[in-house]
PDB file of C-alpha atoms in Angstrom:
ATOM      1  CA  MET A   1     -23.612  17.245  27.023  1.00  0.00           C
ATOM      2  CA  VAL A   2     -26.803  15.851  25.893  1.00  0.00           C
ATOM      3  CA  ALA A   3     -26.624  12.223  24.926  1.00  0.00           C
ATOM      4  CA  ASP A   4     -27.360  11.469  21.295  1.00  0.00           C
ATOM      5  CA  ASN A   5     -30.423   9.250  21.315  1.00  0.00           C
ATOM      6  CA  LYS A   6     -30.810   9.110  17.517  1.00  0.00           C
ATOM      7  CA  ILE A   7     -31.076   5.619  16.174  1.00  0.00           C
ATOM      8  CA  TYR A   8     -29.656   5.080  12.653  1.00  0.00           C
ATOM      9  CA  GLU A   9     -31.326   2.579  10.325  1.00  0.00           C
ATOM     10  CA  PRO A  10     -28.864   0.028   8.817  1.00  0.00           C
ATOM     11  CA  LEU A  11     -27.680   0.600   5.236  1.00  0.00           C
ATOM     12  CA  ILE A  12     -29.757  -1.973   3.374  1.00  0.00           C
ATOM     13  CA  TRP A  13     -29.906  -0.381  -0.120  1.00  0.00           C
ATOM     14  CA  PRO A  14     -26.634  -2.016  -1.355  1.00  0.00           C
ATOM     15  CA  TYR A  15     -28.067  -5.443  -0.628  1.00  0.00           C
ATOM     16  CA  ARG A  16     -31.297  -4.588  -2.388  1.00  0.00           C
ATOM     17  CA  LEU A  17     -29.344  -3.366  -5.404  1.00  0.00           C
ATOM     18  CA  LEU A  18     -27.231  -6.557  -5.499  1.00  0.00           C
ATOM     19  CA  GLY A  19     -30.346  -8.694  -5.217  1.00  0.00           C
ATOM     20  CA  ASN A  20     -32.048  -6.835  -8.037  1.00  0.00           C
ATOM     21  CA  LEU A  21     -28.963  -7.203 -10.252  1.00  0.00           C
ATOM     22  CA  LEU A  22     -28.780 -10.942  -9.585  1.00  0.00           C
ATOM     23  CA  PHE A  23     -32.476 -11.298 -10.315  1.00  0.00           C
ATOM     24  CA  ILE A  24     -32.153  -9.359 -13.577  1.00  0.00           C
ATOM     25  CA  GLY A  25     -29.073 -11.422 -14.488  1.00  0.00           C
ATOM     26  CA  ALA A  26     -30.935 -14.675 -13.863  1.00  0.00           C
ATOM     27  CA  ILE A  27     -33.836 -13.488 -16.027  1.00  0.00           C
ATOM     28  CA  TRP A  28     -31.401 -12.498 -18.789  1.00  0.00           C
ATOM     29  CA  LEU A  29     -29.609 -15.848 -18.703  1.00  0.00           C
ATOM     30  CA  LEU A  30     -32.900 -17.712 -18.763  1.00  0.00           C
ATOM     31  CA  THR A  31     -34.109 -15.635 -21.697  1.00  0.00           C
ATOM     32  CA  PHE A  32     -30.829 -16.106 -23.566  1.00  0.00           C
ATOM     33  CA  GLY A  33     -30.989 -19.852 -22.964  1.00  0.00           C
ATOM     34  CA  ILE A  34     -34.529 -20.092 -24.296  1.00  0.00           C
ATOM     35  CA  ILE A  35     -33.661 -18.031 -27.375  1.00  0.00           C
ATOM     36  CA  THR A  36     -30.498 -20.075 -27.975  1.00  0.00           C
ATOM     37  CA  ILE A  37     -32.371 -23.344 -27.728  1.00  0.00           C
ATOM     38  CA  ARG A  38     -35.145 -22.131 -30.015  1.00  0.00           C
ATOM     39  CA  HIS A  39     -32.927 -20.600 -32.651  1.00  0.00           C
ATOM     40  CA  ASN A  40     -29.631 -22.484 -32.164  1.00  0.00           C
ATOM     41  CA  LEU A  41     -27.752 -19.189 -32.284  1.00  0.00           C
ATOM     42  CA  VAL A  42     -24.624 -20.675 -30.673  1.00  0.00           C
ATOM     43  CA  GLY A  43     -24.511 -23.566 -33.131  1.00  0.00           C
ATOM     44  CA  GLN A  44     -25.046 -21.206 -36.059  1.00  0.00           C
ATOM     45  CA  GLN A  45     -22.314 -18.903 -34.791  1.00  0.00           C
ATOM     46  CA  ILE A  46     -19.860 -21.804 -34.396  1.00  0.00           C
ATOM     47  CA  ASP A  47     -20.702 -23.098 -37.879  1.00  0.00           C
ATOM     48  CA  SER A  48     -20.162 -19.615 -39.264  1.00  0.00           C
ATOM     49  CA  LEU A  49     -16.774 -19.303 -37.573  1.00  0.00           C
ATOM     50  CA  LEU A  50     -15.700 -22.762 -38.785  1.00  0.00           C
ATOM     51  CA  SER A  51     -16.806 -21.978 -42.326  1.00  0.00           C
ATOM     52  CA  GLU A  52     -14.790 -18.779 -42.260  1.00  0.00           C
ATOM     53  CA  LEU A  53     -11.784 -20.656 -40.845  1.00  0.00           C
ATOM     54  CA  TYR A  54     -11.963 -23.282 -43.596  1.00  0.00           C
ATOM     55  CA  GLN A  55     -12.215 -20.634 -46.300  1.00  0.00           C
ATOM     56  CA  LYS A  56      -9.181 -18.750 -45.022  1.00  0.00           C
ATOM     57  CA  THR A  57      -7.030 -21.841 -44.442  1.00  0.00           C
ATOM     58  CA  ALA A  58      -7.907 -23.455 -47.784  1.00  0.00           C
ATOM     59  CA  THR A  59      -5.591 -21.063 -49.620  1.00  0.00           C
ATOM     60  CA  ALA A  60      -2.965 -20.859 -46.871  1.00  0.00           C
ATOM     61  CA  GLY A  61      -1.146 -24.162 -47.299  1.00  0.00           C
ATOM     62  CA  TRP A  62      -3.748 -26.500 -45.797  1.00  0.00           C
ATOM     63  CA  GLY A  63      -4.870 -28.196 -48.984  1.00  0.00           C
ATOM     64  CA  LEU A  64      -4.784 -31.998 -49.196  1.00  0.00           C
ATOM     65  CA  GLU A  65      -1.712 -33.104 -51.126  1.00  0.00           C
ATOM     66  CA  ASP A  66      -1.987 -36.900 -51.092  1.00  0.00           C
ATOM     67  CA  VAL A  67      -3.675 -40.004 -49.681  1.00  0.00           C
ATOM     68  CA  THR A  68      -1.454 -42.866 -48.540  1.00  0.00           C
ATOM     69  CA  LEU A  69      -2.581 -46.484 -48.089  1.00  0.00           C
ATOM     70  CA  GLN A  70      -1.007 -49.141 -45.889  1.00  0.00           C
ATOM     71  CA  GLY A  71      -1.833 -52.838 -45.569  1.00  0.00           C
ATOM     72  CA  ARG A  72      -3.750 -53.104 -48.841  1.00  0.00           C
ATOM     73  CA  HIS A  73      -3.406 -56.401 -50.697  1.00  0.00           C
ATOM     74  CA  LYS A  74      -6.747 -57.633 -52.010  1.00  0.00           C
ATOM     75  CA  THR A  75      -8.459 -54.246 -51.759  1.00  0.00           C
ATOM     76  CA  LEU A  76      -8.095 -52.292 -54.987  1.00  0.00           C
ATOM     77  CA  LYS A  77      -6.658 -48.787 -54.773  1.00  0.00           C
ATOM     78  CA  LYS A  78      -9.314 -47.422 -57.099  1.00  0.00           C
ATOM     79  CA  ASP A  79     -12.051 -48.789 -54.816  1.00  0.00           C
ATOM     80  CA  VAL A  80     -10.580 -46.959 -51.819  1.00  0.00           C
ATOM     81  CA  LEU A  81     -10.256 -43.691 -53.715  1.00  0.00           C
ATOM     82  CA  GLU A  82     -13.804 -44.041 -54.967  1.00  0.00           C
ATOM     83  CA  VAL A  83     -15.384 -44.485 -51.534  1.00  0.00           C
ATOM     84  CA  ILE A  84     -13.389 -41.875 -49.591  1.00  0.00           C
ATOM     85  CA  LYS A  85     -14.455 -39.106 -52.006  1.00  0.00           C
ATOM     86  CA  LEU A  86     -11.410 -36.916 -51.397  1.00  0.00           C
ATOM     87  CA  GLN A  87      -9.775 -34.615 -53.910  1.00  0.00           C
ATOM     88  CA  ARG A  88      -6.351 -33.040 -53.983  1.00  0.00           C
ATOM     89  CA  GLY A  89      -6.696 -29.510 -52.672  1.00  0.00           C
ATOM     90  CA  ASP A  90      -9.490 -30.301 -50.207  1.00  0.00           C
ATOM     91  CA  ASN A  91      -9.046 -28.475 -46.900  1.00  0.00           C
ATOM     92  CA  ILE A  92      -7.357 -31.102 -44.715  1.00  0.00           C
ATOM     93  CA  LEU A  93      -8.806 -29.514 -41.566  1.00  0.00           C
ATOM     94  CA  LYS A  94     -12.339 -29.919 -42.890  1.00  0.00           C
ATOM     95  CA  ILE A  95     -12.072 -33.632 -43.753  1.00  0.00           C
ATOM     96  CA  ASP A  96     -14.265 -35.783 -41.484  1.00  0.00           C
ATOM     97  CA  LEU A  97     -12.001 -38.684 -40.472  1.00  0.00           C
ATOM     98  CA  ASN A  98     -14.892 -40.681 -38.997  1.00  0.00           C
ATOM     99  CA  ALA A  99     -16.791 -40.479 -42.272  1.00  0.00           C
ATOM    100  CA  VAL A 100     -13.710 -41.622 -44.212  1.00  0.00           C
ATOM    101  CA  HIS A 101     -13.252 -44.491 -41.743  1.00  0.00           C
ATOM    102  CA  ASP A 102     -16.842 -45.687 -42.192  1.00  0.00           C
ATOM    103  CA  ARG A 103     -16.604 -45.532 -45.990  1.00  0.00           C
ATOM    104  CA  VAL A 104     -13.420 -47.611 -46.080  1.00  0.00           C
ATOM    105  CA  MET A 105     -14.940 -50.137 -43.645  1.00  0.00           C
ATOM    106  CA  SER A 106     -17.736 -50.724 -46.166  1.00  0.00           C
ATOM    107  CA  LEU A 107     -15.272 -52.365 -48.581  1.00  0.00           C
ATOM    108  CA  PRO A 108     -15.589 -56.184 -48.595  1.00  0.00           C
ATOM    109  CA  TRP A 109     -11.976 -57.099 -47.776  1.00  0.00           C
ATOM    110  CA  VAL A 110     -11.500 -54.550 -44.976  1.00  0.00           C
ATOM    111  CA  LYS A 111     -11.596 -55.867 -41.399  1.00  0.00           C
ATOM    112  CA  GLU A 112     -10.083 -52.900 -39.527  1.00  0.00           C
ATOM    113  CA  VAL A 113      -9.016 -49.396 -40.567  1.00  0.00           C
ATOM    114  CA  SER A 114      -7.471 -46.302 -39.013  1.00  0.00           C
ATOM    115  CA  VAL A 115      -7.498 -42.845 -40.615  1.00  0.00           C
ATOM    116  CA  THR A 116      -5.108 -40.069 -39.543  1.00  0.00           C
ATOM    117  CA  ARG A 117      -4.043 -36.604 -40.681  1.00  0.00           C
ATOM    118  CA  ARG A 118      -0.405 -35.826 -41.375  1.00  0.00           C
ATOM    119  CA  TYR A 119       0.910 -32.337 -41.974  1.00  0.00           C
ATOM    120  CA  PHE A 120       3.654 -30.797 -44.107  1.00  0.00           C
ATOM    121  CA  PRO A 121       3.053 -32.449 -46.481  1.00  0.00           C
ATOM    122  CA  ASN A 122      -0.685 -32.577 -45.871  1.00  0.00           C
ATOM    123  CA  VAL A 123      -1.652 -36.227 -46.159  1.00  0.00           C
ATOM    124  CA  ILE A 124      -4.564 -38.433 -45.129  1.00  0.00           C
ATOM    125  CA  HIS A 125      -3.051 -41.784 -44.102  1.00  0.00           C
ATOM    126  CA  ILE A 126      -5.265 -44.868 -44.241  1.00  0.00           C
ATOM    127  CA  ALA A 127      -4.012 -48.086 -42.594  1.00  0.00           C
ATOM    128  CA  ILE A 128      -5.999 -51.197 -43.500  1.00  0.00           C
ATOM    129  CA  LYS A 129      -6.102 -54.670 -41.978  1.00  0.00           C
ATOM    130  CA  GLU A 130      -7.737 -57.096 -44.380  1.00  0.00           C
ATOM    131  CA  LYS A 131      -9.784 -60.199 -43.698  1.00  0.00           C
ATOM    132  CA  THR A 132      -8.114 -63.604 -43.949  1.00  0.00           C
ATOM    133  CA  VAL A 133      -9.763 -66.355 -45.984  1.00  0.00           C
ATOM    134  CA  ARG A 134     -10.011 -69.518 -43.892  1.00  0.00           C
ATOM    135  CA  SER A 135     -12.320 -71.596 -46.062  1.00  0.00           C
ATOM    136  CA  ILE A 136     -14.292 -71.686 -49.298  1.00  0.00           C
ATOM    137  CA  TRP A 137     -18.028 -72.243 -49.263  1.00  0.00           C
ATOM    138  CA  GLN A 138     -19.373 -74.114 -52.262  1.00  0.00           C
ATOM    139  CA  TYR A 139     -23.063 -73.393 -52.701  1.00  0.00           C
ATOM    140  CA  ARG A 140     -25.211 -73.648 -55.821  1.00  0.00           C
ATOM    141  CA  ASN A 141     -22.173 -74.133 -58.059  1.00  0.00           C
ATOM    142  CA  LYS A 142     -20.532 -70.963 -56.778  1.00  0.00           C
ATOM    143  CA  PHE A 143     -17.539 -70.484 -54.487  1.00  0.00           C
ATOM    144  CA  HIS A 144     -17.596 -67.885 -51.711  1.00  0.00           C
ATOM    145  CA  PRO A 145     -14.582 -66.983 -49.522  1.00  0.00           C
ATOM    146  CA  ILE A 146     -15.209 -67.223 -45.767  1.00  0.00           C
ATOM    147  CA  ASP A 147     -13.165 -65.181 -43.264  1.00  0.00           C
ATOM    148  CA  GLU A 148     -11.808 -66.230 -39.862  1.00  0.00           C
ATOM    149  CA  ASP A 149     -15.075 -65.235 -38.174  1.00  0.00           C
ATOM    150  CA  GLY A 150     -17.202 -67.375 -40.494  1.00  0.00           C
ATOM    151  CA  ASN A 151     -18.502 -64.400 -42.467  1.00  0.00           C
ATOM    152  CA  ILE A 152     -18.942 -64.443 -46.234  1.00  0.00           C
ATOM    153  CA  ILE A 153     -16.651 -62.042 -48.075  1.00  0.00           C
ATOM    154  CA  ASN A 154     -18.679 -60.610 -50.937  1.00  0.00           C
ATOM    155  CA  ALA A 155     -15.804 -60.212 -53.350  1.00  0.00           C
ATOM    156  CA  PRO A 156     -14.307 -62.130 -56.286  1.00  0.00           C
ATOM    157  CA  PHE A 157     -11.809 -64.795 -55.194  1.00  0.00           C
ATOM    158  CA  SER A 158      -9.908 -67.581 -56.875  1.00  0.00           C
ATOM    159  CA  ALA A 159     -10.225 -70.896 -55.066  1.00  0.00           C
ATOM    160  CA  GLN A 160      -7.006 -72.281 -53.584  1.00  0.00           C
ATOM    161  CA  LYS A 161      -6.228 -75.953 -52.990  1.00  0.00           C
ATOM    162  CA  ASN A 162      -4.873 -75.463 -49.473  1.00  0.00           C
ATOM    163  CA  LEU A 163      -8.117 -73.954 -48.158  1.00  0.00           C
ATOM    164  CA  LEU A 164     -10.803 -75.924 -46.396  1.00  0.00           C
ATOM    165  CA  GLN A 165     -13.809 -76.441 -48.637  1.00  0.00           C
ATOM    166  CA  ILE A 166     -17.168 -76.326 -46.885  1.00  0.00           C
ATOM    167  CA  VAL A 167     -20.427 -77.474 -48.426  1.00  0.00           C
ATOM    168  CA  GLY A 168     -24.083 -77.282 -47.457  1.00  0.00           C
ATOM    169  CA  GLU A 169     -26.787 -74.745 -46.781  1.00  0.00           C
ATOM    170  CA  GLY A 170     -26.078 -72.736 -43.621  1.00  0.00           C
ATOM    171  CA  ALA A 171     -22.474 -73.957 -43.381  1.00  0.00           C
ATOM    172  CA  PRO A 172     -20.926 -70.461 -42.912  1.00  0.00           C
ATOM    173  CA  ASP A 173     -23.123 -69.855 -39.859  1.00  0.00           C
ATOM    174  CA  HIS A 174     -21.585 -72.847 -38.069  1.00  0.00           C
ATOM    175  CA  ILE A 175     -18.043 -73.027 -39.436  1.00  0.00           C
ATOM    176  CA  ARG A 176     -16.584 -70.781 -36.725  1.00  0.00           C
ATOM    177  CA  GLU A 177     -17.693 -73.159 -33.961  1.00  0.00           C
ATOM    178  CA  LEU A 178     -16.227 -76.115 -35.862  1.00  0.00           C
ATOM    179  CA  MET A 179     -12.906 -74.342 -36.463  1.00  0.00           C
ATOM    180  CA  GLN A 180     -12.580 -73.373 -32.798  1.00  0.00           C
ATOM    181  CA  ILE A 181     -12.879 -77.033 -31.837  1.00  0.00           C
ATOM    182  CA  ILE A 182     -10.713 -78.715 -34.464  1.00  0.00           C
ATOM    183  CA  ASN A 183      -7.933 -76.092 -34.497  1.00  0.00           C
ATOM    184  CA  LYS A 184      -6.870 -77.203 -31.019  1.00  0.00           C
ATOM    185  CA  ASP A 185      -5.184 -80.134 -32.768  1.00  0.00           C
ATOM    186  CA  LYS A 186      -3.387 -78.540 -35.715  1.00  0.00           C
ATOM    187  CA  GLU A 187      -1.783 -81.734 -36.988  1.00  0.00           C
ATOM    188  CA  LEU A 188      -5.096 -83.523 -37.432  1.00  0.00           C
ATOM    189  CA  SER A 189      -7.197 -80.531 -38.494  1.00  0.00           C
ATOM    190  CA  SER A 190      -4.723 -79.698 -41.266  1.00  0.00           C
ATOM    191  CA  ARG A 191      -5.637 -83.008 -42.906  1.00  0.00           C
ATOM    192  CA  ILE A 192      -9.313 -82.046 -43.298  1.00  0.00           C
ATOM    193  CA  LYS A 193      -9.909 -81.174 -46.938  1.00  0.00           C
ATOM    194  CA  ALA A 194     -13.679 -80.664 -46.855  1.00  0.00           C
ATOM    195  CA  ALA A 195     -16.492 -80.210 -44.357  1.00  0.00           C
ATOM    196  CA  ASN A 196     -20.039 -80.978 -45.424  1.00  0.00           C
ATOM    197  CA  PHE A 197     -22.852 -79.493 -43.343  1.00  0.00           C
ATOM    198  CA  ILE A 198     -25.566 -82.144 -43.485  1.00  0.00           C
ATOM    199  CA  SER A 199     -29.251 -81.145 -43.349  1.00  0.00           C
ATOM    200  CA  LYS A 200     -28.311 -77.897 -41.575  1.00  0.00           C
ATOM    201  CA  ARG A 201     -27.613 -79.961 -38.434  1.00  0.00           C
ATOM    202  CA  ARG A 202     -24.192 -81.647 -38.334  1.00  0.00           C
ATOM    203  CA  TRP A 203     -20.834 -82.086 -40.088  1.00  0.00           C
ATOM    204  CA  ASP A 204     -19.161 -84.745 -42.211  1.00  0.00           C
ATOM    205  CA  LEU A 205     -15.390 -84.206 -42.259  1.00  0.00           C
ATOM    206  CA  ILE A 206     -13.361 -85.568 -45.174  1.00  0.00           C
ATOM    207  CA  PHE A 207      -9.696 -86.290 -44.483  1.00  0.00           C
ATOM    208  CA  ASP A 208      -6.666 -86.305 -46.797  1.00  0.00           C
ATOM    209  CA  ASP A 209      -8.459 -86.469 -50.155  1.00  0.00           C
ATOM    210  CA  ILE A 210     -11.831 -85.076 -51.215  1.00  0.00           C
ATOM    211  CA  GLU A 211     -12.498 -87.897 -53.658  1.00  0.00           C
ATOM    212  CA  ASN A 212     -10.951 -90.897 -51.891  1.00  0.00           C
ATOM    213  CA  GLY A 213     -10.398 -89.788 -48.296  1.00  0.00           C
ATOM    214  CA  VAL A 214     -11.986 -91.013 -45.071  1.00  0.00           C
ATOM    215  CA  THR A 215     -15.305 -89.401 -44.153  1.00  0.00           C
ATOM    216  CA  VAL A 216     -15.870 -88.869 -40.428  1.00  0.00           C
ATOM    217  CA  LYS A 217     -19.506 -88.445 -39.485  1.00  0.00           C
ATOM    218  CA  MET A 218     -19.758 -86.036 -36.556  1.00  0.00           C
ATOM    219  CA  PRO A 219     -22.782 -85.881 -34.218  1.00  0.00           C
ATOM    220  CA  GLU A 220     -25.291 -83.043 -34.087  1.00  0.00           C
ATOM    221  CA  GLU A 221     -24.576 -82.513 -30.383  1.00  0.00           C
ATOM    222  CA  ASN A 222     -21.418 -82.900 -28.291  1.00  0.00           C
ATOM    223  CA  LEU A 223     -19.217 -82.008 -31.246  1.00  0.00           C
ATOM    224  CA  LYS A 224     -16.282 -81.178 -28.985  1.00  0.00           C
ATOM    225  CA  ALA A 225     -16.406 -84.559 -27.244  1.00  0.00           C
ATOM    226  CA  ALA A 226     -16.619 -86.397 -30.577  1.00  0.00           C
ATOM    227  CA  TRP A 227     -13.562 -84.560 -31.888  1.00  0.00           C
ATOM    228  CA  LYS A 228     -11.576 -85.438 -28.763  1.00  0.00           C
ATOM    229  CA  LYS A 229     -12.566 -89.078 -29.268  1.00  0.00           C
ATOM    230  CA  LEU A 230     -11.314 -88.974 -32.865  1.00  0.00           C
ATOM    231  CA  VAL A 231      -8.003 -87.398 -31.811  1.00  0.00           C
ATOM    232  CA  LYS A 232      -7.513 -90.092 -29.163  1.00  0.00           C
ATOM    233  CA  LEU A 233      -8.389 -92.943 -31.558  1.00  0.00           C
ATOM    234  CA  ASP A 234      -5.929 -91.648 -34.117  1.00  0.00           C
ATOM    235  CA  LYS A 235      -3.117 -91.248 -31.589  1.00  0.00           C
ATOM    236  CA  THR A 236      -3.640 -94.594 -29.862  1.00  0.00           C
ATOM    237  CA  ARG A 237      -4.910 -96.798 -32.698  1.00  0.00           C
ATOM    238  CA  GLY A 238      -4.068 -94.887 -35.880  1.00  0.00           C
ATOM    239  CA  ILE A 239      -7.662 -95.031 -37.037  1.00  0.00           C
ATOM    240  CA  LEU A 240      -7.199 -92.499 -39.829  1.00  0.00           C
ATOM    241  CA  LYS A 241      -4.278 -94.476 -41.249  1.00  0.00           C
ATOM    242  CA  ARG A 242      -6.438 -97.506 -41.894  1.00  0.00           C
ATOM    243  CA  LYS A 243      -8.113 -98.203 -45.209  1.00  0.00           C
ATOM    244  CA  LEU A 244     -11.565 -97.020 -44.234  1.00  0.00           C
ATOM    245  CA  THR A 245     -14.418 -95.445 -46.152  1.00  0.00           C
ATOM    246  CA  PHE A 246     -16.025 -93.714 -43.171  1.00  0.00           C
ATOM    247  CA  ILE A 247     -15.925 -93.440 -39.387  1.00  0.00           C
ATOM    248  CA  ASP A 248     -19.245 -92.819 -37.660  1.00  0.00           C
ATOM    249  CA  LEU A 249     -19.012 -90.969 -34.329  1.00  0.00           C
ATOM    250  CA  ARG A 250     -22.692 -90.095 -34.021  1.00  0.00           C
ATOM    251  CA  LEU A 251     -23.307 -92.668 -31.295  1.00  0.00           C
ATOM    252  CA  LYS A 252     -22.009 -91.680 -27.880  1.00  0.00           C
ATOM    253  CA  ASN A 253     -20.559 -95.013 -26.749  1.00  0.00           C
ATOM    254  CA  LYS A 254     -19.875 -96.674 -30.076  1.00  0.00           C
ATOM    255  CA  VAL A 255     -17.698 -96.136 -33.122  1.00  0.00           C
ATOM    256  CA  ILE A 256     -18.809 -97.591 -36.442  1.00  0.00           C
ATOM    257  CA  VAL A 257     -16.397 -97.915 -39.340  1.00  0.00           C
ATOM    258  CA  LYS A 258     -16.694 -99.097 -42.903  1.00  0.00           C
ATOM    259  CA  ILE A 259     -13.764-100.891 -44.493  1.00  0.00           C
ATOM    260  CA  ASP A 260     -12.666 -99.925 -47.967  1.00  0.00           C
ATOM    261  CA  SER A 261     -13.928-102.692 -50.287  1.00  0.00           C
ATOM    262  CA  LYS A 262     -10.487-102.865 -51.901  1.00  0.00           C
ATOM    263  CA  SER A 263      -8.838-103.673 -48.579  1.00  0.00           C
ATOM    264  CA  LYS A 264      -8.111-107.271 -47.607  1.00  0.00           C
ATOM    265  CA  ASN A 265      -8.667-106.482 -43.944  1.00  0.00           C
ATOM    266  CA  ASN A 266     -12.379-106.795 -43.171  1.00  0.00           C
ATOM    267  CA  ASN A 267     -12.124-106.188 -39.431  1.00  0.00           C
ATOM    268  CA  THR A 268     -14.718-103.552 -38.434  1.00  0.00           C
ATOM    269  CA  ASP A 269     -14.527-104.050 -34.652  1.00  0.00           C
ATOM    270  CA  MET A 270     -13.294-100.850 -33.005  1.00  0.00           C
TER     271      MET A 270
END
């Protein structure tokens, strides 16, 4: 038997075919990507599908039936309905909740808002948290409500006697810092009826009565330390119970007081 000396070449054509297919596939994907980017075919196709979905669901029980509001007190219902721009029968699936949220947040009394969809019945539910008025700013013979963050609320408001009245140009920009300091002693801070921002630099605090109360002159700097001094003087020496016209705390190591001229006690040594 003659030995078979034939040498067979390895079968390499399948690998060449696979390589060619992968190369062609890569070229096709690259081409498709370029075309998609240039013409936004995927985005257009998605928009087309969504549009078709909205059209079919609009008449299949997905129309908006109502809008419900929660937490509204000072915000008028008509103002909410005007800004959200929703109509009964609108496709509830198509309503942009983020857009509705932003429109409601633009209303002057609104501090926080959440917007949710509810189904069967189909309702858009809007929950509102309103701003709280902490003080009234009197400026140029007008009264402006100020919220807890020291921001002006651009809305009509009737002044209330139990609210702190602040006066002076630039007062709203500094009222938050003042409130954070004085609110640590609720008993004393509740007696402040007015706060006058002097020369856009410092505060005069009027206690007990706007017309006849004691005026406490606070320093431009070290406001926190001056308030602590006042709290201590009132607790230990009852300084705010005396018949005084003003208490001057602007000097670091000295307290100056002025006796009410109607008082028989003329002692001014503190």
